[in-house]
PDB file of C-alpha atoms in Angstrom:
ATOM      1  CA  MET C   1    -107.050 -65.819  40.924  1.00 89.00           C
ATOM      2  CA  MET C   2    -105.195 -68.175  38.906  1.00 89.00           C
ATOM      3  CA  ARG C   3    -105.759 -68.819  35.404  1.00 88.00           C
ATOM      4  CA  ILE C   4    -104.523 -71.532  32.848  1.00 86.00           C
ATOM      5  CA  ALA C   5    -105.962 -70.934  29.221  1.00 83.00           C
ATOM      6  CA  ASP C   6    -109.519 -69.764  28.947  1.00 85.00           C
ATOM      7  CA  LEU C   7    -110.229 -71.852  33.482  1.00 87.00           C
ATOM      8  CA  GLU C   8    -109.876 -69.585  35.833  1.00 90.00           C
ATOM      9  CA  PHE C   9    -109.392 -70.726  39.365  1.00 92.00           C
ATOM     10  CA  ASP C  10    -109.733 -69.393  42.550  1.00 93.00           C
ATOM     11  CA  VAL C  11    -106.571 -68.997  45.078  1.00 94.00           C
ATOM     12  CA  ALA C  12    -106.883 -70.797  48.175  1.00 96.00           C
ATOM     13  CA  THR C  13    -104.108 -69.708  49.853  1.00 95.00           C
ATOM     14  CA  CYS C  14    -101.068 -67.845  48.731  1.00 93.00           C
ATOM     15  CA  ARG C  15     -97.706 -67.307  51.170  1.00 93.00           C
ATOM     16  CA  ILE C  16     -93.851 -66.369  50.366  1.00 91.00           C
ATOM     17  CA  GLU C  17     -91.185 -68.157  51.466  1.00 93.00           C
ATOM     18  CA  ALA C  18     -87.845 -67.358  51.916  1.00 91.00           C
ATOM     19  CA  TYR C  19     -84.759 -69.298  52.861  1.00 92.00           C
ATOM     20  CA  CYS C  20     -81.587 -67.692  54.716  1.00 91.00           C
ATOM     21  CA  HIS C  21     -78.734 -68.926  53.389  1.00 91.00           C
ATOM     22  CA  VAL C  22     -75.122 -67.311  54.150  1.00 92.00           C
ATOM     23  CA  ASP C  23     -74.059 -65.352  50.704  1.00 94.00           C
ATOM     24  CA  LYS C  24     -78.350 -64.986  49.575  1.00 94.00           C
ATOM     25  CA  MET C  25     -82.082 -65.033  50.110  1.00 93.00           C
ATOM     26  CA  GLN C  26     -83.866 -66.958  47.929  1.00 94.00           C
ATOM     27  CA  TRP C  27     -87.550 -66.418  47.737  1.00 93.00           C
ATOM     28  CA  ASP C  28     -90.590 -68.932  46.984  1.00 94.00           C
ATOM     29  CA  ILE C  29     -94.021 -68.438  46.255  1.00 94.00           C
ATOM     30  CA  GLN C  30     -96.439 -71.337  46.876  1.00 95.00           C
ATOM     31  CA  ILE C  31    -100.174 -70.815  45.059  1.00 95.00           C
ATOM     32  CA  GLU C  32    -103.054 -73.618  46.150  1.00 96.00           C
ATOM     33  CA  CYS C  33    -106.269 -73.192  43.831  1.00 95.00           C
ATOM     34  CA  ASN C  34    -109.982 -74.543  44.688  1.00 94.00           C
ATOM     35  CA  SER C  35    -110.983 -76.494  42.484  1.00 90.00           C
ATOM     36  CA  HIS C  36    -112.604 -75.479  39.108  1.00 87.00           C
ATOM     37  CA  THR C  37    -116.440 -74.510  39.425  1.00 84.00           C
ATOM     38  CA  ASP C  38    -117.528 -76.112  36.345  1.00 84.00           C
ATOM     39  CA  GLY C  39    -115.695 -79.389  37.415  1.00 81.00           C
ATOM     40  CA  MET C  40    -112.433 -79.501  35.031  1.00 80.00           C
ATOM     41  CA  PHE C  41    -109.601 -81.622  35.728  1.00 82.00           C
ATOM     42  CA  HIS C  42    -112.105 -83.801  37.405  1.00 81.00           C
ATOM     43  CA  GLY C  43    -111.586 -81.622  40.462  1.00 82.00           C
ATOM     44  CA  TYR C  44    -107.943 -82.423  40.742  1.00 86.00           C
ATOM     45  CA  THR C  45    -106.306 -78.057  42.156  1.00 91.00           C
ATOM     46  CA  PRO C  46    -104.003 -76.710  40.402  1.00 93.00           C
ATOM     47  CA  THR C  47    -100.816 -75.913  43.096  1.00 94.00           C
ATOM     48  CA  LEU C  48     -97.545 -73.358  41.950  1.00 94.00           C
ATOM     49  CA  SER C  49     -94.558 -73.253  43.227  1.00 94.00           C
ATOM     50  CA  LEU C  50     -91.785 -70.718  42.208  1.00 94.00           C
ATOM     51  CA  SER C  51     -88.584 -69.948  42.541  1.00 94.00           C
ATOM     52  CA  LEU C  52     -88.062 -66.348  41.452  1.00 93.00           C
ATOM     53  CA  PHE C  53     -85.411 -63.968  42.834  1.00 94.00           C
ATOM     54  CA  GLU C  54     -82.112 -64.441  45.117  1.00 94.00           C
ATOM     55  CA  THR C  55     -81.078 -60.969  46.931  1.00 94.00           C
ATOM     56  CA  PRO C  56     -77.718 -60.076  49.546  1.00 94.00           C
ATOM     57  CA  PRO C  57     -78.760 -61.418  53.051  1.00 89.00           C
ATOM     58  CA  LYS C  58     -79.566 -57.294  54.090  1.00 87.00           C
ATOM     59  CA  ALA C  59     -81.163 -56.451  50.693  1.00 91.00           C
ATOM     60  CA  PHE C  60     -83.765 -54.848  52.442  1.00 88.00           C
ATOM     61  CA  SER C  61     -85.075 -54.526  56.117  1.00 86.00           C
ATOM     62  CA  HIS C  62     -88.814 -56.456  55.460  1.00 85.00           C
ATOM     63  CA  TRP C  63     -89.943 -58.479  53.530  1.00 83.00           C
ATOM     64  CA  THR C  64     -92.167 -56.292  51.324  1.00 84.00           C
ATOM     65  CA  GLY C  65     -89.189 -54.868  49.750  1.00 88.00           C
ATOM     66  CA  LEU C  66     -89.050 -57.516  47.239  1.00 90.00           C
ATOM     67  CA  ALA C  67     -91.187 -55.362  44.807  1.00 91.00           C
ATOM     68  CA  PRO C  68     -91.175 -53.834  42.553  1.00 94.00           C
ATOM     69  CA  ARG C  69     -89.306 -56.686  40.894  1.00 94.00           C
ATOM     70  CA  ASP C  70     -89.201 -59.074  37.476  1.00 95.00           C
ATOM     71  CA  THR C  71     -87.157 -61.788  36.118  1.00 96.00           C
ATOM     72  CA  ARG C  72     -87.846 -64.275  32.928  1.00 96.00           C
ATOM     73  CA  TRP C  73     -86.449 -67.384  32.002  1.00 96.00           C
ATOM     74  CA  ALA C  74     -87.166 -69.490  28.834  1.00 95.00           C
ATOM     75  CA  GLU C  75     -85.869 -73.011  30.620  1.00 93.00           C
ATOM     76  CA  LYS C  76     -87.698 -76.081  31.728  1.00 91.00           C
ATOM     77  CA  ASN C  77     -85.937 -75.745  35.576  1.00 84.00           C
ATOM     78  CA  ASP C  78     -86.722 -77.646  38.526  1.00 80.00           C
ATOM     79  CA  THR C  79     -87.189 -75.420  41.555  1.00 76.00           C
ATOM     80  CA  ASP C  80     -84.211 -76.184  42.621  1.00 82.00           C
ATOM     81  CA  VAL C  81     -83.069 -73.022  40.425  1.00 88.00           C
ATOM     82  CA  THR C  82     -83.750 -69.500  40.599  1.00 93.00           C
ATOM     83  CA  PRO C  83     -85.864 -68.621  38.589  1.00 95.00           C
ATOM     84  CA  SER C  84     -87.839 -71.101  37.883  1.00 95.00           C
ATOM     85  CA  GLY C  85     -91.526 -72.981  38.782  1.00 94.00           C
ATOM     86  CA  MET C  86     -93.535 -75.882  38.595  1.00 94.00           C
ATOM     87  CA  LEU C  87     -97.525 -76.487  38.198  1.00 94.00           C
ATOM     88  CA  TYR C  88     -99.023 -79.534  39.933  1.00 93.00           C
ATOM     89  CA  ILE C  89    -102.505 -81.015  38.512  1.00 91.00           C
ATOM     90  CA  PHE C  90    -101.613 -84.710  37.561  1.00 88.00           C
ATOM     91  CA  GLU C  91     -97.746 -84.421  37.435  1.00 89.00           C
ATOM     92  CA  HIS C  92     -95.389 -82.162  38.186  1.00 90.00           C
ATOM     93  CA  THR C  93     -94.577 -80.052  35.499  1.00 91.00           C
ATOM     94  CA  PRO C  94     -92.196 -77.443  34.528  1.00 94.00           C
ATOM     95  CA  ILE C  95     -93.188 -73.752  33.484  1.00 94.00           C
ATOM     96  CA  PHE C  96     -91.575 -72.724  30.132  1.00 95.00           C
ATOM     97  CA  GLU C  97     -90.923 -68.916  28.004  1.00 96.00           C
ATOM     98  CA  CYS C  98     -91.649 -67.352  31.802  1.00 95.00           C
ATOM     99  CA  TYR C  99     -91.985 -63.708  32.600  1.00 96.00           C
ATOM    100  CA  ALA C 100     -92.603 -63.210  36.461  1.00 95.00           C
ATOM    101  CA  ARG C 101     -93.471 -59.317  37.849  1.00 94.00           C
ATOM    102  CA  CYS C 102     -93.570 -58.769  41.946  1.00 93.00           C
ATOM    103  CA  SER C 103     -95.413 -55.659  42.870  1.00 93.00           C
ATOM    104  CA  ASN C 104     -96.799 -53.528  45.745  1.00 88.00           C
ATOM    105  CA  ASP C 105    -100.738 -53.099  44.614  1.00 82.00           C
ATOM    106  CA  ARG C 106    -102.733 -50.947  48.052  1.00 82.00           C
ATOM    107  CA  ASP C 107     -99.947 -52.415  50.599  1.00 78.00           C
ATOM    108  CA  GLU C 108    -100.899 -55.511  49.164  1.00 85.00           C
ATOM    109  CA  MET C 109     -98.141 -58.172  47.516  1.00 86.00           C
ATOM    110  CA  ARG C 110     -99.374 -59.332  43.640  1.00 89.00           C
ATOM    111  CA  ILE C 111     -98.022 -61.937  42.106  1.00 90.00           C
ATOM    112  CA  GLU C 112     -98.316 -61.915  38.159  1.00 92.00           C
ATOM    113  CA  LEU C 113     -96.791 -64.581  35.910  1.00 93.00           C
ATOM    114  CA  ASP C 114     -97.214 -65.931  32.093  1.00 95.00           C
ATOM    115  CA  GLY C 115     -95.530 -68.735  31.381  1.00 95.00           C
ATOM    116  CA  LYS C 116     -95.649 -71.918  29.614  1.00 93.00           C
ATOM    117  CA  CYS C 117     -96.527 -75.692  30.851  1.00 90.00           C
ATOM    118  CA  ASP C 118     -98.358 -79.131  29.997  1.00 85.00           C
ATOM    119  CA  VAL C 119    -100.771 -79.713  32.030  1.00 82.00           C
ATOM    120  CA  TYR C 120    -101.403 -83.998  30.556  1.00 77.00           C
ATOM    121  CA  PHE C 121    -105.449 -82.828  29.941  1.00 76.00           C
ATOM    122  CA  ASP C 122    -105.833 -83.134  26.675  1.00 71.00           C
ATOM    123  CA  GLU C 123    -105.047 -81.213  23.543  1.00 68.00           C
ATOM    124  CA  GLN C 124    -107.024 -78.366  23.529  1.00 66.00           C
ATOM    125  CA  TYR C 125    -104.521 -77.584  26.934  1.00 60.00           C
ATOM    126  CA  GLN C 126    -101.070 -78.447  26.149  1.00 53.00           C
ATOM    127  CA  PHE C 127     -98.400 -75.614  26.603  1.00 47.00           C
ATOM    128  CA  ARG C 128    -100.808 -73.035  27.179  1.00 47.00           C
ATOM    129  CA  THR C 129    -100.656 -70.104  28.677  1.00 49.00           C
ATOM    130  CA  ALA C 130    -100.705 -69.610  32.629  1.00 52.00           C
ATOM    131  CA  SER C 131    -101.308 -66.630  34.295  1.00 49.00           C
TER     132      SER C 131
END
């Protein structure tokens, strides 16, 4: 589930992506949601792109070794900076003042995110916490 202020969206897909560089591994998360059940945002679906962690190339033998891990950022960065995040509903908008945590819950990876962004819908949803 993804929440934007008081609105809840069911997650349609969530995937972790690993980018292999000579000196590091970059770990990104891509989340696509279903439309809001009440048709909020005119049926547009939120998509979240996160660049959360960098690790040494051989930090662990399996991707599940990524958790537990957390990170923070304050600035509105593009996703070519780690850590950073972007939310897309009507247009891409950076997430800022953010805290992200990756954990294992019953052998499943769990991502918790608490941050701010402007979804450009109306004043009620400007700079609201997304989680």
